[in-house]
Amino acid sequence: MAQKEETTEAAAATEAASQNGEDLDNLDDPEKLKELIELPPFEIVTGERLPANFFKFQFRNVEYSSGRNKTFLCYVVEAQSKGGQVQASRGYLEDEHAAAHAEEAFFNTILPAFDPALRYNVTWYVSSSPCATCADRITKTLSKTKNLRLLILVGRLFMWEEPEIQAALRKLKEAGCKLRIMKPQDFEYIWQNFVEQEEGESKAFEPWEDIQENFLYYEEKLADILK
């Protein structure tokens, strides 16, 4: 029984480390193992800049997103008054597919209310496209909030072969949401503006080998869905 429990704990730690984009080489260390197991399994995390290893793993625009069980959402909000003054804010959200996904959490915590006297231009840089439920929430928000403009740039398409997902993405477009796949330049923008840099130095963005090829792959799939 003890051996089975140890195996279960190691598996749990491996899953937690994988979801967080962490190194899996130190799981033989009892303290490291205990630390990973005790990580809260479901939460919404907010901040201004995300760790570089999270970005490199979670935002990579791979075709098969094995192990990427979170959604990372970087946002820029510009609220413009009738006089032309603009208030801007930025940051990021991450989830572990808890009760509220990152997209829903944005409207619950970052922008829970809209001032009718302001015009909102919001840009999201998301690791993957919304699920059907989140897309429906976004569609309803856009439909009832006429002073909101939303641009969503995604690294990957989530379950894009599912008819339910395809229909939800088309409804987003019909509601006025601009949805597009991230180009290599967009990943570089995230790196420069939303990723933690070493103190005193700023490392240049290093594109992965298939970044352009995967962008073209997803761009074609999205165009087919939205046409």
PDB file of C-alpha atoms in Angstrom:
ATOM      1  CA  MET A   1       0.000   0.000   0.000  1.00  0.00           C
ATOM      2  CA  ALA A   2       2.824   2.386   0.871  1.00  0.00           C
ATOM      3  CA  GLN A   3       4.440   1.821  -2.509  1.00  0.00           C
ATOM      4  CA  LYS A   4       1.146   2.572  -4.275  1.00  0.00           C
ATOM      5  CA  GLU A   5       0.710   5.807  -2.297  1.00  0.00           C
ATOM      6  CA  GLU A   6       4.246   6.921  -3.193  1.00  0.00           C
ATOM      7  CA  THR A   7       3.570   6.207  -6.850  1.00  0.00           C
ATOM      8  CA  THR A   8       0.335   8.215  -6.708  1.00  0.00           C
ATOM      9  CA  GLU A   9       2.107  11.138  -5.040  1.00  0.00           C
ATOM     10  CA  ALA A  10       4.856  11.138  -7.648  1.00  0.00           C
ATOM     11  CA  ALA A  11       2.273  11.104 -10.431  1.00  0.00           C
ATOM     12  CA  ALA A  12       0.417  13.999  -8.845  1.00  0.00           C
ATOM     13  CA  ALA A  13       3.620  15.972  -8.503  1.00  0.00           C
ATOM     14  CA  THR A  14       4.576  15.247 -12.094  1.00  0.00           C
ATOM     15  CA  GLU A  15       1.200  16.514 -13.293  1.00  0.00           C
ATOM     16  CA  ALA A  16       1.451  19.650 -11.160  1.00  0.00           C
ATOM     17  CA  ALA A  17       4.945  20.394 -12.417  1.00  0.00           C
ATOM     18  CA  SER A  18       3.924  19.806 -16.022  1.00  0.00           C
ATOM     19  CA  GLN A  19       0.941  22.136 -15.762  1.00  0.00           C
ATOM     20  CA  ASN A  20       3.115  24.853 -14.269  1.00  0.00           C
ATOM     21  CA  GLY A  21       5.845  24.445 -16.875  1.00  0.00           C
ATOM     22  CA  GLU A  22       8.334  23.395 -14.208  1.00  0.00           C
ATOM     23  CA  ASP A  23      11.410  21.208 -14.343  1.00  0.00           C
ATOM     24  CA  LEU A  24      10.607  17.531 -13.752  1.00  0.00           C
ATOM     25  CA  ASP A  25      14.144  16.480 -12.850  1.00  0.00           C
ATOM     26  CA  ASN A  26      13.975  17.029  -9.075  1.00  0.00           C
ATOM     27  CA  LEU A  27      11.035  14.835  -8.115  1.00  0.00           C
ATOM     28  CA  ASP A  28      13.295  12.464  -6.165  1.00  0.00           C
ATOM     29  CA  ASP A  29      13.822  15.256  -3.632  1.00  0.00           C
ATOM     30  CA  PRO A  30      11.246  14.661  -0.815  1.00  0.00           C
ATOM     31  CA  GLU A  31      10.938  18.394  -0.083  1.00  0.00           C
ATOM     32  CA  LYS A  32      10.438  19.244  -3.762  1.00  0.00           C
ATOM     33  CA  LEU A  33       7.874  16.454  -4.064  1.00  0.00           C
ATOM     34  CA  LYS A  34       5.968  17.718  -1.010  1.00  0.00           C
ATOM     35  CA  GLU A  35       6.028  21.290  -2.348  1.00  0.00           C
ATOM     36  CA  LEU A  36       4.561  20.273  -5.711  1.00  0.00           C
ATOM     37  CA  ILE A  37       1.839  18.079  -4.216  1.00  0.00           C
ATOM     38  CA  GLU A  38       0.724  20.906  -1.939  1.00  0.00           C
ATOM     39  CA  LEU A  39       0.339  23.396  -4.799  1.00  0.00           C
ATOM     40  CA  PRO A  40      -3.280  24.572  -4.963  1.00  0.00           C
ATOM     41  CA  PRO A  41      -4.853  22.638  -7.860  1.00  0.00           C
ATOM     42  CA  PHE A  42      -7.330  25.295  -8.974  1.00  0.00           C
ATOM     43  CA  GLU A  43      -6.930  29.043  -8.790  1.00  0.00           C
ATOM     44  CA  ILE A  44      -7.010  32.261 -10.754  1.00  0.00           C
ATOM     45  CA  VAL A  45      -3.650  34.023 -10.691  1.00  0.00           C
ATOM     46  CA  THR A  46      -3.224  37.661 -11.689  1.00  0.00           C
ATOM     47  CA  GLY A  47      -0.144  39.815 -12.147  1.00  0.00           C
ATOM     48  CA  GLU A  48       1.745  42.177 -14.409  1.00  0.00           C
ATOM     49  CA  ARG A  49       4.387  39.805 -15.798  1.00  0.00           C
ATOM     50  CA  LEU A  50       4.497  36.023 -16.025  1.00  0.00           C
ATOM     51  CA  PRO A  51       7.584  33.831 -15.565  1.00  0.00           C
ATOM     52  CA  ALA A  52       9.603  33.213 -18.714  1.00  0.00           C
ATOM     53  CA  ASN A  53       9.346  29.411 -18.437  1.00  0.00           C
ATOM     54  CA  PHE A  54       5.542  29.650 -18.306  1.00  0.00           C
ATOM     55  CA  PHE A  55       5.520  31.746 -21.471  1.00  0.00           C
ATOM     56  CA  LYS A  56       7.884  29.427 -23.360  1.00  0.00           C
ATOM     57  CA  PHE A  57       5.791  26.361 -22.522  1.00  0.00           C
ATOM     58  CA  GLN A  58       2.201  27.621 -22.360  1.00  0.00           C
ATOM     59  CA  PHE A  59       2.224  30.049 -25.303  1.00  0.00           C
ATOM     60  CA  ARG A  60       4.122  27.858 -27.738  1.00  0.00           C
ATOM     61  CA  ASN A  61       1.879  27.440 -30.778  1.00  0.00           C
ATOM     62  CA  VAL A  62       2.265  23.673 -31.097  1.00  0.00           C
ATOM     63  CA  GLU A  63      -0.283  21.608 -32.991  1.00  0.00           C
ATOM     64  CA  TYR A  64      -0.810  19.157 -30.118  1.00  0.00           C
ATOM     65  CA  SER A  65      -0.932  20.951 -26.769  1.00  0.00           C
ATOM     66  CA  SER A  66      -0.188  17.984 -24.495  1.00  0.00           C
ATOM     67  CA  GLY A  67       0.295  18.986 -20.842  1.00  0.00           C
ATOM     68  CA  ARG A  68      -0.902  22.533 -21.376  1.00  0.00           C
ATOM     69  CA  ASN A  69      -3.861  22.465 -19.015  1.00  0.00           C
ATOM     70  CA  LYS A  70      -3.968  26.160 -18.221  1.00  0.00           C
ATOM     71  CA  THR A  71      -5.105  29.244 -20.066  1.00  0.00           C
ATOM     72  CA  PHE A  72      -2.852  32.297 -19.943  1.00  0.00           C
ATOM     73  CA  LEU A  73      -4.426  35.618 -20.874  1.00  0.00           C
ATOM     74  CA  CYS A  74      -2.408  38.828 -21.223  1.00  0.00           C
ATOM     75  CA  TYR A  75      -4.539  41.938 -21.589  1.00  0.00           C
ATOM     76  CA  VAL A  76      -4.364  45.612 -22.489  1.00  0.00           C
ATOM     77  CA  VAL A  77      -7.352  47.784 -21.553  1.00  0.00           C
ATOM     78  CA  GLU A  78      -7.729  51.305 -22.918  1.00  0.00           C
ATOM     79  CA  ALA A  79     -10.678  53.314 -21.596  1.00  0.00           C
ATOM     80  CA  GLN A  80     -11.211  56.543 -23.535  1.00  0.00           C
ATOM     81  CA  SER A  81     -13.411  59.404 -22.353  1.00  0.00           C
ATOM     82  CA  LYS A  82     -15.430  61.672 -24.630  1.00  0.00           C
ATOM     83  CA  GLY A  83     -12.726  64.302 -24.157  1.00  0.00           C
ATOM     84  CA  GLY A  84     -10.129  61.957 -25.639  1.00  0.00           C
ATOM     85  CA  GLN A  85      -8.296  61.099 -22.418  1.00  0.00           C
ATOM     86  CA  VAL A  86      -7.169  57.474 -22.270  1.00  0.00           C
ATOM     87  CA  GLN A  87      -6.662  55.377 -19.152  1.00  0.00           C
ATOM     88  CA  ALA A  88      -4.623  52.263 -19.880  1.00  0.00           C
ATOM     89  CA  SER A  89      -3.911  49.156 -17.841  1.00  0.00           C
ATOM     90  CA  ARG A  90      -2.296  45.818 -18.544  1.00  0.00           C
ATOM     91  CA  GLY A  91      -1.559  42.524 -16.846  1.00  0.00           C
ATOM     92  CA  TYR A  92      -2.192  38.805 -17.123  1.00  0.00           C
ATOM     93  CA  LEU A  93      -4.449  36.064 -15.796  1.00  0.00           C
ATOM     94  CA  GLU A  94      -3.923  32.343 -15.610  1.00  0.00           C
ATOM     95  CA  ASP A  95      -6.234  29.514 -14.665  1.00  0.00           C
ATOM     96  CA  GLU A  96      -6.179  25.766 -14.286  1.00  0.00           C
ATOM     97  CA  HIS A  97      -9.616  25.257 -15.775  1.00  0.00           C
ATOM     98  CA  ALA A  98     -11.252  25.929 -12.434  1.00  0.00           C
ATOM     99  CA  ALA A  99     -14.840  27.102 -12.028  1.00  0.00           C
ATOM    100  CA  ALA A 100     -13.913  30.327 -13.816  1.00  0.00           C
ATOM    101  CA  HIS A 101     -11.626  30.209 -16.834  1.00  0.00           C
ATOM    102  CA  ALA A 102      -9.283  33.107 -17.522  1.00  0.00           C
ATOM    103  CA  GLU A 103     -11.655  34.686 -20.046  1.00  0.00           C
ATOM    104  CA  GLU A 104     -14.553  34.696 -17.583  1.00  0.00           C
ATOM    105  CA  ALA A 105     -12.275  35.780 -14.740  1.00  0.00           C
ATOM    106  CA  PHE A 106     -11.280  38.837 -16.785  1.00  0.00           C
ATOM    107  CA  PHE A 107     -14.866  40.100 -16.814  1.00  0.00           C
ATOM    108  CA  ASN A 108     -15.382  39.120 -13.170  1.00  0.00           C
ATOM    109  CA  THR A 109     -12.234  40.702 -11.727  1.00  0.00           C
ATOM    110  CA  ILE A 110     -10.455  43.007 -14.196  1.00  0.00           C
ATOM    111  CA  LEU A 111     -13.421  44.644 -15.890  1.00  0.00           C
ATOM    112  CA  PRO A 112     -16.516  43.747 -13.849  1.00  0.00           C
ATOM    113  CA  ALA A 113     -18.420  46.895 -14.889  1.00  0.00           C
ATOM    114  CA  PHE A 114     -18.438  49.257 -17.847  1.00  0.00           C
ATOM    115  CA  ASP A 115     -18.821  53.020 -17.530  1.00  0.00           C
ATOM    116  CA  PRO A 116     -21.256  54.121 -20.260  1.00  0.00           C
ATOM    117  CA  ALA A 117     -19.335  57.406 -20.536  1.00  0.00           C
ATOM    118  CA  LEU A 118     -16.171  55.580 -21.659  1.00  0.00           C
ATOM    119  CA  ARG A 119     -15.208  53.672 -24.780  1.00  0.00           C
ATOM    120  CA  TYR A 120     -13.263  50.478 -24.104  1.00  0.00           C
ATOM    121  CA  ASN A 121     -10.672  49.000 -26.446  1.00  0.00           C
ATOM    122  CA  VAL A 122      -9.483  45.678 -25.064  1.00  0.00           C
ATOM    123  CA  THR A 123      -6.807  43.400 -26.498  1.00  0.00           C
ATOM    124  CA  TRP A 124      -6.226  39.858 -25.275  1.00  0.00           C
ATOM    125  CA  TYR A 125      -3.168  37.719 -26.014  1.00  0.00           C
ATOM    126  CA  VAL A 126      -4.299  34.222 -25.060  1.00  0.00           C
ATOM    127  CA  SER A 127      -2.383  30.944 -25.099  1.00  0.00           C
ATOM    128  CA  SER A 128      -5.351  29.197 -26.761  1.00  0.00           C
ATOM    129  CA  SER A 129      -8.767  30.142 -28.125  1.00  0.00           C
ATOM    130  CA  PRO A 130     -11.829  30.105 -25.829  1.00  0.00           C
ATOM    131  CA  CYS A 131     -13.882  27.031 -25.036  1.00  0.00           C
ATOM    132  CA  ALA A 132     -17.551  27.115 -26.082  1.00  0.00           C
ATOM    133  CA  THR A 133     -18.738  28.303 -22.661  1.00  0.00           C
ATOM    134  CA  CYS A 134     -16.243  31.169 -22.501  1.00  0.00           C
ATOM    135  CA  ALA A 135     -16.968  32.149 -26.101  1.00  0.00           C
ATOM    136  CA  ASP A 136     -20.659  32.343 -25.206  1.00  0.00           C
ATOM    137  CA  ARG A 137     -19.885  34.579 -22.201  1.00  0.00           C
ATOM    138  CA  ILE A 138     -17.787  36.869 -24.397  1.00  0.00           C
ATOM    139  CA  THR A 139     -20.511  36.987 -27.072  1.00  0.00           C
ATOM    140  CA  LYS A 140     -23.177  37.946 -24.531  1.00  0.00           C
ATOM    141  CA  THR A 141     -20.928  40.621 -23.000  1.00  0.00           C
ATOM    142  CA  LEU A 142     -20.234  42.170 -26.403  1.00  0.00           C
ATOM    143  CA  SER A 143     -23.910  42.071 -27.353  1.00  0.00           C
ATOM    144  CA  LYS A 144     -24.999  44.062 -24.300  1.00  0.00           C
ATOM    145  CA  THR A 145     -21.929  46.343 -24.072  1.00  0.00           C
ATOM    146  CA  LYS A 146     -21.936  48.557 -27.145  1.00  0.00           C
ATOM    147  CA  ASN A 147     -18.976  50.643 -25.947  1.00  0.00           C
ATOM    148  CA  LEU A 148     -16.635  47.620 -25.843  1.00  0.00           C
ATOM    149  CA  ARG A 149     -14.300  46.602 -28.674  1.00  0.00           C
ATOM    150  CA  LEU A 150     -12.432  43.329 -28.189  1.00  0.00           C
ATOM    151  CA  LEU A 151      -9.509  41.921 -30.161  1.00  0.00           C
ATOM    152  CA  ILE A 152      -8.424  38.384 -29.249  1.00  0.00           C
ATOM    153  CA  LEU A 153      -5.097  37.038 -30.471  1.00  0.00           C
ATOM    154  CA  VAL A 154      -4.526  33.345 -29.760  1.00  0.00           C
ATOM    155  CA  GLY A 155      -1.472  31.127 -29.940  1.00  0.00           C
ATOM    156  CA  ARG A 156      -3.412  27.924 -30.618  1.00  0.00           C
ATOM    157  CA  LEU A 157      -6.947  26.860 -31.482  1.00  0.00           C
ATOM    158  CA  PHE A 158      -8.616  24.872 -28.698  1.00  0.00           C
ATOM    159  CA  MET A 159     -10.377  21.708 -29.927  1.00  0.00           C
ATOM    160  CA  TRP A 160     -10.984  23.412 -33.254  1.00  0.00           C
ATOM    161  CA  GLU A 161     -12.326  20.251 -34.927  1.00  0.00           C
ATOM    162  CA  GLU A 162     -15.377  20.158 -32.631  1.00  0.00           C
ATOM    163  CA  PRO A 163     -18.560  21.558 -34.283  1.00  0.00           C
ATOM    164  CA  GLU A 164     -19.583  23.201 -30.974  1.00  0.00           C
ATOM    165  CA  ILE A 165     -16.283  25.097 -30.806  1.00  0.00           C
ATOM    166  CA  GLN A 166     -16.491  26.152 -34.450  1.00  0.00           C
ATOM    167  CA  ALA A 167     -20.030  27.475 -33.985  1.00  0.00           C
ATOM    168  CA  ALA A 168     -18.971  29.387 -30.858  1.00  0.00           C
ATOM    169  CA  LEU A 169     -16.081  31.049 -32.695  1.00  0.00           C
ATOM    170  CA  ARG A 170     -18.381  32.092 -35.532  1.00  0.00           C
ATOM    171  CA  LYS A 171     -20.787  33.643 -33.010  1.00  0.00           C
ATOM    172  CA  LEU A 172     -17.860  35.601 -31.570  1.00  0.00           C
ATOM    173  CA  LYS A 173     -17.159  37.053 -34.982  1.00  0.00           C
ATOM    174  CA  GLU A 174     -20.847  37.874 -35.510  1.00  0.00           C
ATOM    175  CA  ALA A 175     -20.880  39.699 -32.163  1.00  0.00           C
ATOM    176  CA  GLY A 176     -18.089  41.977 -33.381  1.00  0.00           C
ATOM    177  CA  CYS A 177     -15.100  40.289 -31.760  1.00  0.00           C
ATOM    178  CA  LYS A 178     -11.955  40.336 -33.856  1.00  0.00           C
ATOM    179  CA  LEU A 179     -10.249  36.963 -33.558  1.00  0.00           C
ATOM    180  CA  ARG A 180      -6.888  36.116 -35.100  1.00  0.00           C
ATOM    181  CA  ILE A 181      -3.889  33.851 -34.703  1.00  0.00           C
ATOM    182  CA  MET A 182      -0.722  35.286 -33.198  1.00  0.00           C
ATOM    183  CA  LYS A 183       2.083  36.043 -35.607  1.00  0.00           C
ATOM    184  CA  PRO A 184       5.722  35.687 -34.505  1.00  0.00           C
ATOM    185  CA  GLN A 185       5.751  39.466 -33.895  1.00  0.00           C
ATOM    186  CA  ASP A 186       2.867  39.066 -31.423  1.00  0.00           C
ATOM    187  CA  PHE A 187       4.794  36.498 -29.391  1.00  0.00           C
ATOM    188  CA  GLU A 188       7.711  38.928 -29.338  1.00  0.00           C
ATOM    189  CA  TYR A 189       5.379  41.673 -28.079  1.00  0.00           C
ATOM    190  CA  ILE A 190       4.225  39.433 -25.214  1.00  0.00           C
ATOM    191  CA  TRP A 191       7.844  38.589 -24.390  1.00  0.00           C
ATOM    192  CA  GLN A 192       8.790  42.254 -24.189  1.00  0.00           C
ATOM    193  CA  ASN A 193       5.711  43.508 -22.343  1.00  0.00           C
ATOM    194  CA  PHE A 194       4.322  40.658 -20.238  1.00  0.00           C
ATOM    195  CA  VAL A 195       7.230  38.345 -19.380  1.00  0.00           C
ATOM    196  CA  GLU A 196       9.552  38.740 -16.401  1.00  0.00           C
ATOM    197  CA  GLN A 197      13.067  39.799 -17.358  1.00  0.00           C
ATOM    198  CA  GLU A 198      16.258  39.322 -15.399  1.00  0.00           C
ATOM    199  CA  GLU A 199      16.998  42.339 -13.241  1.00  0.00           C
ATOM    200  CA  GLY A 200      19.275  44.727 -15.079  1.00  0.00           C
ATOM    201  CA  GLU A 201      19.004  42.942 -18.431  1.00  0.00           C
ATOM    202  CA  SER A 202      16.451  42.353 -21.136  1.00  0.00           C
ATOM    203  CA  LYS A 203      16.906  39.227 -23.234  1.00  0.00           C
ATOM    204  CA  ALA A 204      15.797  39.284 -26.841  1.00  0.00           C
ATOM    205  CA  PHE A 205      12.918  37.039 -27.851  1.00  0.00           C
ATOM    206  CA  GLU A 206      14.125  33.770 -29.379  1.00  0.00           C
ATOM    207  CA  PRO A 207      11.510  32.289 -31.750  1.00  0.00           C
ATOM    208  CA  TRP A 208      11.159  28.515 -31.681  1.00  0.00           C
ATOM    209  CA  GLU A 209      11.920  26.590 -34.830  1.00  0.00           C
ATOM    210  CA  ASP A 210       8.374  26.027 -36.130  1.00  0.00           C
ATOM    211  CA  ILE A 211       6.749  29.267 -34.967  1.00  0.00           C
ATOM    212  CA  GLN A 212       6.004  30.595 -38.472  1.00  0.00           C
ATOM    213  CA  GLU A 213       4.904  27.212 -39.821  1.00  0.00           C
ATOM    214  CA  ASN A 214       2.481  26.691 -36.918  1.00  0.00           C
ATOM    215  CA  PHE A 215       1.135  30.234 -37.266  1.00  0.00           C
ATOM    216  CA  LEU A 216       0.269  29.542 -40.920  1.00  0.00           C
ATOM    217  CA  TYR A 217      -1.293  26.199 -39.960  1.00  0.00           C
ATOM    218  CA  TYR A 218      -3.627  27.744 -37.393  1.00  0.00           C
ATOM    219  CA  GLU A 219      -4.352  30.797 -39.529  1.00  0.00           C
ATOM    220  CA  GLU A 220      -5.649  28.532 -42.306  1.00  0.00           C
ATOM    221  CA  LYS A 221      -7.795  26.537 -39.854  1.00  0.00           C
ATOM    222  CA  LEU A 222      -9.312  29.689 -38.363  1.00  0.00           C
ATOM    223  CA  ALA A 223     -10.049  31.160 -41.794  1.00  0.00           C
ATOM    224  CA  ASP A 224     -11.895  27.953 -42.757  1.00  0.00           C
ATOM    225  CA  ILE A 225     -13.949  28.069 -39.538  1.00  0.00           C
ATOM    226  CA  LEU A 226     -14.932  31.734 -39.831  1.00  0.00           C
ATOM    227  CA  LYS A 227     -15.716  31.881 -43.546  1.00  0.00           C
TER     228      LYS A 227
END
